[in-house]
Short mmCIF file of C-alpha atoms and ligand atoms in Angstrom, two decimals:
data_model
loop_
_atom_site.label_atom_id
_atom_site.label_comp_id
_atom_site.label_asym_id
_atom_site.label_seq_id
_atom_site.Cartn_x
_atom_site.Cartn_y
_atom_site.Cartn_z
CA MET D 1 -15.66 44.48 -21.41
CA LEU D 2 -13.62 42.58 -23.96
CA THR D 3 -10.82 44.47 -25.69
CA PRO D 4 -11.23 44.98 -29.47
CA GLU D 5 -8.68 42.16 -30.08
CA GLU D 6 -10.51 39.79 -27.76
CA GLU D 7 -13.83 40.75 -29.36
CA ASP D 8 -12.45 40.14 -32.84
CA TRP D 9 -11.07 36.70 -31.88
CA ARG D 10 -14.30 35.74 -30.14
CA GLU D 11 -16.40 36.80 -33.17
CA LYS D 12 -14.27 34.65 -35.47
CA ARG D 13 -14.55 31.61 -33.17
CA LEU D 14 -18.27 32.20 -32.81
CA ALA D 15 -18.70 32.26 -36.60
CA LEU D 16 -16.74 29.00 -36.81
CA ILE D 17 -19.02 27.42 -34.18
CA ARG D 18 -22.14 28.61 -36.06
CA ARG D 19 -20.84 27.03 -39.28
CA TYR D 20 -20.16 23.83 -37.37
CA GLU D 21 -23.65 23.84 -35.82
CA ALA D 22 -25.22 24.19 -39.26
CA ALA D 23 -23.16 21.33 -40.71
CA GLU D 24 -23.09 18.82 -37.84
CA LYS D 25 -25.22 15.79 -38.73
CA ARG D 26 -24.90 13.94 -35.45
CA GLU D 27 -28.01 13.74 -33.33
CA ASP D 28 -28.00 15.09 -29.77
CA PHE D 29 -27.83 11.87 -27.77
CA ILE D 30 -28.98 13.45 -24.49
CA LYS D 31 -32.68 12.67 -24.69
CA GLU D 32 -33.92 14.52 -21.66
CA GLU D 33 -37.47 13.23 -21.73
CA LYS D 34 -36.20 9.67 -21.94
CA ILE D 35 -33.75 10.17 -19.06
CA THR D 36 -36.46 11.76 -16.93
CA GLU D 37 -38.87 8.95 -17.80
CA ILE D 38 -36.29 6.28 -16.90
CA LEU D 39 -35.62 7.94 -13.55
CA ALA D 40 -39.37 8.12 -12.83
CA ARG D 41 -40.00 4.51 -13.93
CA THR D 42 -37.24 3.10 -11.73
CA ALA D 43 -38.09 5.14 -8.62
CA ASP D 44 -37.63 3.31 -5.30
CA PRO D 45 -36.80 -0.08 -6.86
CA PRO D 46 -37.45 -3.38 -5.06
CA ARG D 47 -34.42 -5.16 -3.57
CA ALA D 48 -34.66 -7.91 -6.16
CA ALA D 49 -34.30 -5.41 -9.01
CA VAL D 50 -31.16 -3.91 -7.44
CA ALA D 51 -29.73 -7.40 -6.83
CA GLU D 52 -30.28 -8.30 -10.48
CA VAL D 53 -28.45 -5.17 -11.66
CA LEU D 54 -25.57 -5.79 -9.25
CA SER D 55 -25.21 -9.33 -10.47
CA LYS D 56 -24.92 -8.01 -14.05
CA ALA D 57 -22.44 -5.34 -12.91
CA ARG D 58 -20.21 -8.05 -11.44
CA GLU D 59 -19.90 -9.60 -14.92
CA LEU D 60 -17.92 -6.42 -15.86
CA HIS D 61 -19.88 -5.70 -19.05
CA GLY D 62 -21.18 -2.34 -17.77
CA LEU D 63 -24.73 -1.13 -17.31
CA ASN D 64 -27.20 0.63 -19.59
CA PRO D 65 -28.96 3.80 -18.39
CA GLU D 66 -32.05 1.89 -17.18
CA GLU D 67 -29.93 -0.43 -15.05
CA ALA D 68 -27.85 2.43 -13.68
CA ALA D 69 -31.07 4.29 -12.82
CA VAL D 70 -32.21 1.35 -10.68
CA LEU D 71 -29.08 1.79 -8.56
CA LEU D 72 -29.28 5.58 -8.49
CA ASN D 73 -32.88 5.40 -7.28
CA CYS D 74 -32.25 2.96 -4.45
CA ARG D 75 -33.52 4.39 -1.14
CA ASP D 76 -32.54 1.56 1.15
CA ALA D 77 -29.38 2.24 3.20
CA GLU D 78 -28.68 -1.47 3.65
CA VAL D 79 -28.92 -2.11 -0.08
CA TRP D 80 -26.57 0.81 -0.70
CA GLU D 81 -23.95 -1.07 1.32
CA GLU D 82 -24.28 -3.89 -1.22
CA ILE D 83 -23.86 -1.42 -4.09
CA PHE D 84 -20.71 -0.02 -2.44
CA ALA D 85 -19.37 -3.54 -1.89
CA THR D 86 -19.94 -4.38 -5.57
CA ALA D 87 -18.19 -1.18 -6.66
CA ARG D 88 -15.19 -2.11 -4.48
CA GLN D 89 -15.08 -5.61 -5.99
CA ILE D 90 -15.17 -4.22 -9.54
CA LYS D 91 -12.41 -1.75 -8.79
CA GLU D 92 -10.26 -4.50 -7.32
CA ALA D 93 -10.96 -6.86 -10.24
CA VAL D 94 -10.15 -4.32 -12.98
CA TYR D 95 -7.56 -2.00 -11.41
CA GLY D 96 -6.09 -3.93 -8.49
CA ASN D 97 -4.79 -1.69 -5.71
CA ARG D 98 -2.95 0.88 -7.81
CA ILE D 99 -3.80 4.59 -7.85
CA VAL D 100 -2.43 6.74 -10.67
CA LEU D 101 -1.19 10.16 -9.57
CA PHE D 102 -0.94 13.40 -11.50
CA ALA D 103 -0.87 17.16 -10.96
CA PRO D 104 -2.88 19.96 -12.55
CA LEU D 105 -0.90 22.80 -14.10
CA TYR D 106 -2.82 25.98 -14.80
CA ILE D 107 -1.00 27.73 -17.62
CA SER D 108 -3.38 30.50 -18.56
CA SER D 109 -6.52 31.89 -16.94
CA PRO D 110 -7.78 34.72 -19.21
CA CYS D 111 -11.06 33.59 -20.75
CA VAL D 112 -13.58 35.24 -23.06
CA ASN D 113 -16.45 33.19 -21.59
CA ASN D 114 -18.70 34.06 -18.72
CA CYS D 115 -19.73 30.81 -17.07
CA ALA D 116 -21.79 31.71 -14.02
CA TYR D 117 -19.99 29.28 -11.66
CA CYS D 118 -16.39 30.09 -12.62
CA GLY D 119 -13.92 32.38 -10.86
CA PHE D 120 -12.10 32.90 -14.18
CA ARG D 121 -15.18 34.22 -16.00
CA HIS D 122 -14.43 37.30 -18.03
CA THR D 123 -16.53 39.71 -16.00
CA ASN D 124 -15.10 38.62 -12.64
CA ALA D 125 -12.72 41.46 -11.88
CA ALA D 126 -12.04 40.08 -8.37
CA VAL D 127 -9.79 37.37 -9.83
CA ASN D 128 -6.58 38.39 -11.59
CA LYS D 129 -6.15 36.45 -14.82
CA ARG D 130 -2.68 35.77 -16.09
CA THR D 131 -0.64 33.61 -18.43
CA LEU D 132 2.67 31.97 -17.60
CA THR D 133 5.69 33.17 -19.54
CA ALA D 134 7.97 30.48 -21.02
CA GLU D 135 10.37 30.96 -18.07
CA GLU D 136 7.58 30.76 -15.50
CA LEU D 137 6.24 27.62 -17.18
CA ALA D 138 9.65 25.95 -17.02
CA ALA D 139 9.95 26.98 -13.35
CA GLU D 140 6.55 25.42 -12.53
CA VAL D 141 7.51 22.20 -14.34
CA ARG D 142 10.82 22.04 -12.49
CA ILE D 143 9.02 22.32 -9.14
CA LEU D 144 6.54 19.60 -10.14
CA THR D 145 9.26 17.23 -11.33
CA GLN D 146 11.32 18.00 -8.23
CA ASN D 147 8.34 16.79 -6.19
CA GLY D 148 8.27 13.56 -8.22
CA HIS D 149 5.44 14.15 -10.69
CA LYS D 150 5.55 12.51 -14.12
CA ARG D 151 2.02 13.17 -15.37
CA LEU D 152 0.28 16.51 -15.74
CA ILE D 153 -3.06 17.84 -16.79
CA VAL D 154 -2.55 21.29 -18.24
CA VAL D 155 -5.38 23.81 -18.11
CA TYR D 156 -6.04 26.79 -20.39
CA GLY D 157 -8.80 29.39 -20.54
CA GLU D 158 -10.51 30.03 -23.89
CA HIS D 159 -8.76 33.16 -25.07
CA PRO D 160 -6.58 34.45 -27.92
CA VAL D 161 -3.48 34.34 -25.65
CA SER D 162 -3.94 30.58 -25.22
CA ASP D 163 -4.95 29.54 -28.74
CA ILE D 164 -3.99 26.25 -30.34
CA ASP D 165 -0.47 27.40 -31.28
CA PHE D 166 0.17 28.53 -27.71
CA MET D 167 -1.07 25.19 -26.38
CA CYS D 168 1.24 23.24 -28.70
CA ARG D 169 4.23 25.44 -27.83
CA THR D 170 3.70 25.11 -24.10
CA ILE D 171 3.20 21.33 -24.26
CA GLU D 172 6.42 20.95 -26.23
CA LYS D 173 8.15 23.13 -23.67
CA ILE D 174 6.91 20.92 -20.82
CA TYR D 175 8.21 17.75 -22.46
CA ALA D 176 11.53 19.46 -23.17
CA THR D 177 12.03 20.74 -19.60
CA LYS D 178 14.34 18.25 -17.88
CA ASN D 179 15.36 18.54 -14.26
CA GLY D 180 18.14 16.08 -13.51
CA ARG D 181 16.28 12.77 -13.49
CA GLY D 182 12.95 14.57 -13.36
CA GLU D 183 10.78 14.87 -16.45
CA ILE D 184 7.14 14.98 -17.45
CA ARG D 185 6.24 11.92 -19.50
CA ARG D 186 2.56 12.47 -20.16
CA VAL D 187 0.72 15.75 -20.67
CA ASN D 188 -3.07 15.53 -20.60
CA VAL D 189 -5.04 18.59 -21.63
CA ASN D 190 -8.13 20.33 -20.26
CA ALA D 191 -9.17 23.08 -22.64
CA ALA D 192 -12.05 24.36 -24.71
CA PRO D 193 -13.51 22.36 -27.62
CA LEU D 194 -11.48 22.59 -30.84
CA THR D 195 -11.87 21.83 -34.53
CA VAL D 196 -10.69 18.52 -35.98
CA ALA D 197 -7.71 20.28 -37.59
CA GLU D 198 -6.72 21.82 -34.24
CA TYR D 199 -6.98 18.46 -32.49
CA ARG D 200 -4.63 17.04 -35.13
CA GLN D 201 -2.07 19.70 -34.14
CA LEU D 202 -2.33 18.57 -30.53
CA LYS D 203 -1.93 14.94 -31.49
CA GLU D 204 1.27 15.90 -33.29
CA VAL D 205 2.85 17.24 -30.09
CA GLY D 206 2.08 14.00 -28.27
CA ILE D 207 -0.66 14.76 -25.78
CA GLY D 208 -2.13 12.05 -23.59
CA THR D 209 -5.83 12.51 -22.86
CA TYR D 210 -7.99 15.43 -24.04
CA GLN D 211 -10.58 16.39 -21.47
CA VAL D 212 -13.76 18.40 -22.04
CA PHE D 213 -16.44 18.42 -19.36
CA GLN D 214 -19.98 19.09 -20.50
CA GLU D 215 -20.42 20.62 -17.00
CA THR D 216 -24.16 19.80 -17.12
CA TYR D 217 -26.06 17.61 -19.57
CA HIS D 218 -29.33 19.35 -18.74
CA HIS D 219 -30.03 21.71 -21.65
CA GLU D 220 -31.92 24.42 -19.77
CA THR D 221 -29.35 24.52 -16.96
CA TYR D 222 -26.59 24.64 -19.57
CA ARG D 223 -28.28 27.66 -21.15
CA LYS D 224 -28.61 29.41 -17.79
CA MET D 225 -24.97 28.88 -16.85
CA HIS D 226 -23.40 29.72 -20.22
CA PRO D 227 -24.64 32.98 -21.78
CA ALA D 228 -25.87 32.54 -25.36
CA ASN D 229 -23.46 34.94 -27.03
CA THR D 230 -20.37 33.28 -25.57
CA LEU D 231 -18.28 30.52 -27.14
CA LYS D 232 -19.28 28.13 -24.41
CA GLY D 233 -22.94 28.94 -25.07
CA SER D 234 -23.12 26.23 -27.76
CA TYR D 235 -24.22 22.98 -26.13
CA ARG D 236 -23.70 20.91 -29.30
CA TRP D 237 -20.21 22.25 -30.09
CA ARG D 238 -19.22 21.06 -26.64
CA LEU D 239 -21.23 17.83 -26.66
CA PHE D 240 -19.43 16.58 -29.77
CA ALA D 241 -16.02 18.05 -28.88
CA LEU D 242 -14.61 14.64 -28.07
CA HIS D 243 -16.17 13.03 -31.13
CA ARG D 244 -14.11 15.53 -33.14
CA ALA D 245 -11.01 14.76 -31.06
CA MET D 246 -11.42 11.06 -31.85
CA GLU D 247 -12.01 11.85 -35.52
CA ALA D 248 -8.64 13.62 -35.38
CA GLY D 249 -7.00 10.47 -34.02
CA ILE D 250 -6.79 11.39 -30.32
CA ASP D 251 -7.48 7.97 -28.79
CA ASP D 252 -7.94 8.90 -25.16
CA VAL D 253 -10.67 11.38 -24.36
CA ALA D 254 -12.19 12.29 -21.01
CA ILE D 255 -15.64 13.45 -20.00
CA GLY D 256 -16.99 14.99 -16.81
CA VAL D 257 -19.74 16.83 -15.03
CA LEU D 258 -19.57 19.70 -12.59
CA PHE D 259 -21.82 18.31 -9.89
CA GLY D 260 -24.06 20.84 -8.17
CA LEU D 261 -25.47 22.52 -11.28
CA TYR D 262 -28.34 20.07 -11.76
CA ASP D 263 -29.81 16.86 -10.32
CA TRP D 264 -26.97 14.36 -9.74
CA ARG D 265 -28.97 11.34 -10.86
CA PHE D 266 -29.74 12.97 -14.21
CA GLU D 267 -26.08 13.93 -14.66
CA VAL D 268 -24.84 10.38 -14.00
CA LEU D 269 -27.18 9.10 -16.73
CA GLY D 270 -25.92 11.90 -18.99
CA LEU D 271 -22.35 10.68 -18.48
CA ILE D 272 -23.36 7.10 -19.28
CA CYS D 273 -25.20 8.23 -22.45
CA HIS D 274 -22.09 10.16 -23.51
CA ALA D 275 -19.86 7.14 -22.91
CA LEU D 276 -22.23 4.90 -24.87
CA ASP D 277 -22.39 7.30 -27.82
CA LEU D 278 -18.60 7.48 -28.10
CA GLU D 279 -18.46 3.69 -27.92
CA ARG D 280 -21.18 3.36 -30.58
CA GLU D 281 -19.37 5.62 -33.02
CA PHE D 282 -15.71 4.85 -32.31
CA GLY D 283 -15.79 1.41 -30.70
CA VAL D 284 -14.35 2.80 -27.46
CA GLY D 285 -15.75 4.97 -24.69
CA PRO D 286 -14.00 7.69 -22.70
CA HIS D 287 -10.64 6.89 -21.10
CA THR D 288 -11.68 8.64 -17.89
CA ILE D 289 -14.64 10.31 -16.21
CA SER D 290 -14.32 13.17 -13.71
CA PHE D 291 -16.97 14.18 -11.20
CA PRO D 292 -15.87 17.44 -9.53
CA ARG D 293 -18.31 19.16 -7.21
CA LEU D 294 -18.73 22.92 -7.28
CA GLU D 295 -16.43 24.57 -4.76
CA PRO D 296 -16.48 28.21 -3.63
CA ALA D 297 -14.75 30.76 -5.85
CA LEU D 298 -14.09 34.43 -5.19
CA ASN D 299 -17.03 36.69 -6.08
CA THR D 300 -18.95 33.77 -7.60
CA PRO D 301 -22.30 33.19 -5.83
CA VAL D 302 -23.31 30.15 -7.96
CA ALA D 303 -20.15 28.32 -6.86
CA SER D 304 -20.60 29.24 -3.20
CA ALA D 305 -24.29 28.22 -3.12
CA PRO D 306 -24.82 25.59 -5.85
CA PRO D 307 -28.38 25.21 -7.14
CA TYR D 308 -28.29 21.40 -6.67
CA PRO D 309 -25.73 20.73 -3.92
CA VAL D 310 -24.49 17.14 -3.77
CA SER D 311 -23.99 15.84 -0.23
CA ASP D 312 -21.02 13.66 0.72
CA ALA D 313 -23.40 10.69 0.97
CA ASP D 314 -24.70 11.24 -2.57
CA PHE D 315 -21.16 11.86 -3.86
CA LYS D 316 -20.24 8.35 -2.73
CA LYS D 317 -23.24 7.02 -4.65
CA VAL D 318 -22.15 8.84 -7.84
CA ILE D 319 -18.77 7.11 -7.70
CA ALA D 320 -20.12 3.65 -6.88
CA VAL D 321 -22.75 3.70 -9.65
CA LEU D 322 -20.24 4.94 -12.24
CA ARG D 323 -17.84 2.16 -11.20
CA CYS D 324 -20.58 -0.41 -11.79
CA ALA D 325 -21.74 1.19 -15.08
CA VAL D 326 -18.38 1.73 -16.82
CA PRO D 327 -15.94 -0.75 -15.28
CA TYR D 328 -13.10 -0.09 -17.72
CA THR D 329 -13.22 3.70 -17.65
CA GLY D 330 -10.85 5.39 -15.21
CA LEU D 331 -12.53 7.47 -12.50
CA ILE D 332 -10.77 10.66 -11.44
CA LEU D 333 -11.12 12.12 -7.96
CA THR D 334 -9.70 15.60 -7.42
CA CYS D 335 -8.17 17.67 -4.65
CA ARG D 336 -11.38 19.67 -4.55
CA GLU D 337 -12.47 17.13 -1.93
CA ARG D 338 -11.35 17.10 1.70
CA PRO D 339 -8.72 14.54 2.83
CA THR D 340 -11.13 12.50 4.98
CA LEU D 341 -13.66 12.16 2.19
CA ARG D 342 -10.97 11.32 -0.36
CA ARG D 343 -9.82 8.48 1.85
CA GLU D 344 -13.36 7.20 2.17
CA VAL D 345 -14.31 7.25 -1.52
CA ILE D 346 -11.11 5.99 -3.16
CA PRO D 347 -12.03 2.33 -2.49
CA LEU D 348 -15.39 2.78 -4.23
CA GLY D 349 -13.87 2.95 -7.69
CA VAL D 350 -11.37 5.78 -8.04
CA SER D 351 -8.40 4.88 -10.24
CA GLN D 352 -6.67 8.28 -10.59
CA THR D 353 -6.27 11.39 -8.49
CA ASP D 354 -4.19 14.53 -8.29
CA ALA D 355 -2.02 15.27 -5.27
CA GLY D 356 0.19 18.10 -4.04
CA SER D 357 -1.91 20.36 -6.29
CA ARG D 358 -1.95 24.13 -6.64
CA ILE D 359 -4.45 25.71 -9.00
CA ALA D 360 -3.46 29.36 -9.14
CA VAL D 361 -1.54 30.25 -12.30
CA GLY D 362 2.05 30.20 -11.04
CA GLY D 363 0.84 28.52 -7.82
CA TYR D 364 3.64 25.94 -7.50
CA ALA D 365 6.24 28.69 -7.27
CA GLN D 366 4.32 29.81 -4.17
CA MET D 367 3.87 26.36 -2.61
CA ALA D 368 3.84 27.81 0.89
CA ARG D 369 0.54 29.54 0.14
CA GLU D 370 -2.19 26.94 -0.04
CA HIS D 371 -4.84 29.27 -1.34
CA ILE D 372 -4.46 32.32 -3.54
CA PRO D 373 -8.18 33.11 -3.94
CA ASP D 374 -7.68 36.12 -6.18
CA ARG D 375 -5.83 33.93 -8.71
CA GLN D 376 -7.82 30.68 -8.49
CA GLN D 377 -10.77 29.27 -10.42
CA PHE D 378 -12.16 27.71 -7.20
CA GLN D 379 -10.94 26.55 -3.78
CA LEU D 380 -9.17 23.24 -3.06
CA GLY D 381 -10.18 20.92 -0.21
CA ASP D 382 -6.93 18.95 -0.04
CA THR D 383 -3.65 20.88 -0.08
CA ARG D 384 -1.41 18.20 1.42
CA SER D 385 1.94 17.51 -0.21
CA LEU D 386 2.34 14.67 -2.71
CA ASP D 387 4.62 12.86 -0.25
CA GLU D 388 2.08 13.08 2.56
CA PHE D 389 -0.70 11.78 0.33
CA ILE D 390 1.45 8.92 -0.91
CA ARG D 391 2.21 7.87 2.65
CA GLU D 392 -1.50 7.70 3.38
CA LEU D 393 -2.10 5.63 0.22
CA CYS D 394 0.52 3.12 1.38
CA GLU D 395 -1.02 2.96 4.85
CA ASP D 396 -4.31 2.09 3.17
CA GLY D 397 -2.74 -0.69 1.09
CA TYR D 398 -2.48 1.10 -2.28
CA ILE D 399 0.40 1.24 -4.74
CA PRO D 400 0.88 4.81 -6.02
CA SER D 401 1.61 4.89 -9.75
CA PHE D 402 3.25 7.48 -11.98
CA CYS D 403 3.12 5.09 -14.92
CA THR D 404 2.97 6.45 -18.45
CA ALA D 405 3.99 3.20 -20.15
CA GLY D 406 0.58 2.33 -21.61
CA TYR D 407 0.44 5.56 -23.52
CA ARG D 408 4.05 5.40 -24.70
CA ALA D 409 3.70 1.74 -25.70
CA GLY D 410 0.60 2.54 -27.76
CA ARG D 411 -1.86 0.92 -25.35
CA THR D 412 -4.49 3.64 -25.85
CA GLY D 413 -8.06 3.90 -27.17
CA CYS D 414 -9.50 0.61 -28.49
CA HIS D 415 -6.18 -1.12 -27.93
CA PHE D 416 -6.23 -0.18 -24.25
CA MET D 417 -9.83 -1.26 -23.85
CA SER D 418 -9.34 -4.69 -25.40
CA PHE D 419 -6.25 -5.05 -23.26
CA ALA D 420 -8.12 -3.94 -20.12
CA LYS D 421 -11.04 -6.24 -20.82
CA LYS D 422 -8.75 -9.27 -20.85
CA GLY D 423 -7.81 -8.44 -17.24
CA LEU D 424 -4.25 -7.63 -18.21
CA VAL D 425 -4.18 -4.24 -16.51
CA LYS D 426 -3.13 -6.01 -13.36
CA ASN D 427 -0.34 -7.83 -15.16
CA PHE D 428 1.17 -4.80 -16.90
CA CYS D 429 -0.08 -1.78 -15.01
CA LEU D 430 0.61 -3.05 -11.51
CA PRO D 431 4.26 -4.01 -12.13
CA ASN D 432 4.69 -0.69 -13.96
CA ALA D 433 3.13 1.10 -11.01
CA VAL D 434 5.70 -0.56 -8.76
CA LEU D 435 8.56 0.49 -11.05
CA THR D 436 7.48 4.13 -11.13
CA PHE D 437 6.80 4.10 -7.40
CA LYS D 438 10.30 2.76 -6.83
CA GLU D 439 11.63 5.67 -8.87
CA TYR D 440 9.69 8.04 -6.61
CA LEU D 441 11.03 6.39 -3.46
CA LEU D 442 14.62 6.51 -4.69
CA ASP D 443 14.59 10.08 -5.94
CA TYR D 444 11.96 12.12 -4.07
CA ALA D 445 10.45 10.48 -0.98
CA THR D 446 10.95 11.57 2.61
CA PRO D 447 12.50 8.89 4.88
CA ALA D 448 9.11 8.05 6.44
CA THR D 449 7.47 7.56 3.05
CA ARG D 450 10.45 5.59 1.76
CA GLU D 451 10.18 3.21 4.68
CA ILE D 452 6.49 2.40 4.23
CA GLY D 453 6.83 2.51 0.44
CA GLU D 454 9.59 -0.11 0.37
CA LYS D 455 7.45 -2.37 2.56
CA THR D 456 4.53 -1.89 0.15
CA ILE D 457 6.70 -2.86 -2.80
CA ALA D 458 8.20 -5.89 -1.02
CA ALA D 459 4.75 -7.19 -0.09
CA TYR D 460 3.53 -6.76 -3.67
CA VAL D 461 6.57 -8.48 -5.20
CA GLU D 462 6.11 -11.43 -2.88
CA ARG D 463 2.46 -11.85 -3.91
CA PHE D 464 3.31 -11.38 -7.58
CA ALA D 465 6.02 -14.07 -7.33
CA GLN D 466 3.39 -16.57 -6.23
CA GLN D 467 1.04 -15.66 -9.09
CA MET D 468 3.49 -15.14 -11.97
CA PRO D 469 6.97 -16.30 -10.97
CA GLN D 470 8.69 -15.59 -14.29
CA ARG D 471 7.32 -12.09 -14.63
CA ALA D 472 8.08 -11.37 -10.98
CA ALA D 473 11.71 -12.39 -11.57
CA VAL D 474 11.93 -9.83 -14.40
CA LEU D 475 10.37 -7.21 -12.15
CA LYS D 476 12.89 -7.94 -9.37
CA GLU D 477 15.72 -7.65 -11.84
CA MET D 478 14.38 -4.28 -13.04
CA LEU D 479 14.06 -3.03 -9.46
CA THR D 480 17.70 -3.95 -8.85
CA ARG D 481 18.73 -2.08 -11.99
CA MET D 482 16.87 0.98 -10.71
CA GLU D 483 18.69 0.81 -7.41
CA ALA D 484 21.89 0.81 -9.46
CA GLY D 485 20.82 4.05 -11.16
CA GLU D 486 18.69 3.14 -14.22
CA ARG D 487 15.37 4.92 -14.64
CA ASP D 488 12.20 4.79 -16.76
CA LEU D 489 12.01 0.98 -16.98
CA TYR D 490 8.63 -0.55 -17.83
CA PHE D 491 6.84 -3.59 -19.22
S1 SF4 B 501 -15.44 27.55 -16.89
FE1 SF4 B 501 -13.82 27.60 -18.42
S2 SF4 B 501 -14.82 28.54 -20.18
FE2 SF4 B 501 -16.08 29.06 -18.43
S3 SF4 B 501 -15.32 31.06 -17.74
FE3 SF4 B 501 -14.24 29.46 -16.57
S4 SF4 B 501 -12.34 29.14 -17.69
FE4 SF4 B 501 -13.75 30.18 -19.08
#
């Protein structure tokens, strides 16, 4: 049962959503019949059709839903190897070998919603919901910065304790919490849909990306998972959440699906339709796409036995097809997945991932405990430390990045996309990745990670010197300045 205060707040938000629904002129761009028809029409495509789509994908202009459906419907294991190879090529061409790292920070878990798959749902008494105090928040941030993190995604439930003013206050507090040389330089946000005016408030406090997952694009499944009288019950309020964020001037928005709720092929086309609609209206698609799979949560049968489970093999296909379809949109892999699978799928197109994560509210203060089921939304598959994960990335030939320069230099939204499309990500983002990685090695790494990390940097600088000697000389000079004590240098 909601308390009278919670009920009152929920009723007011619900009335606001109803007014919005009545006034919104945009047309629902998820045309289910069309998506279903496309999937049926492209079933079991001939090799030649797949080859044609892959050749278009290699031009880096993206794919439309019909073309993506040809890939999704491929049944031939040998041809899938070609799709994976194309996805790897595209990732290498657009992103090079850098992987951006961040950490999730759960600030508040009380929620007035009742999503069937979520451990934080209001009626789930088995999970204790709580909100960090200002002191606890600062303590969590200090632990994260002590581990070397520079980028966070903060997570809030939809509840009067974590309303827009609370979000702004806590984000300001995070930016203001310094820890010697440690600091958070980019705060991305995962929270419920807001009004345009509320998004403007968030823009004012300097957020990075705003992330709202539709969870499922399939209307009937959405209705089943999100009870009608809850705030999350409105499909359209959520579907256009990021349109409103962009209207408010938030350049970088992020979409996602919770895989396991409905057919994965349908959901991938839903994501592509969403990306295309944002691009049609605002000239730029989402900054990132996330593709979490349902993981078990305490006292939550839907999460423990998903209605449409996605196998590891199909999960790889989701990533590869998205990489081909939206080459300039970042793809985020999360610690929900097991270490071995993470290692396997990163080359297929992943550009960002979290590491060293804890997802209980206050979980970083209890780092020793990997799982705190009665305080978590779901269970994590990878609980290794950031340092351990970074060492593995270096072994696999990647450059870990904590870079926040693009955002602070105004390379966001349309500006970022035009920049990315000219292939310049490699020329700015890779040297910036090296600079932030150097910072990590100097200030936070274990000796073993420092050793392999320095070799990774040396090998990169040598290659870069052959390609762009002048720029490489500037980079070398910056690296020397960092060794002498300077920090936060970037192109
Ligand atoms: S998924 Fe989000 S909105 Fe739904 S119950 Fe969980 S925290 Fe609340």
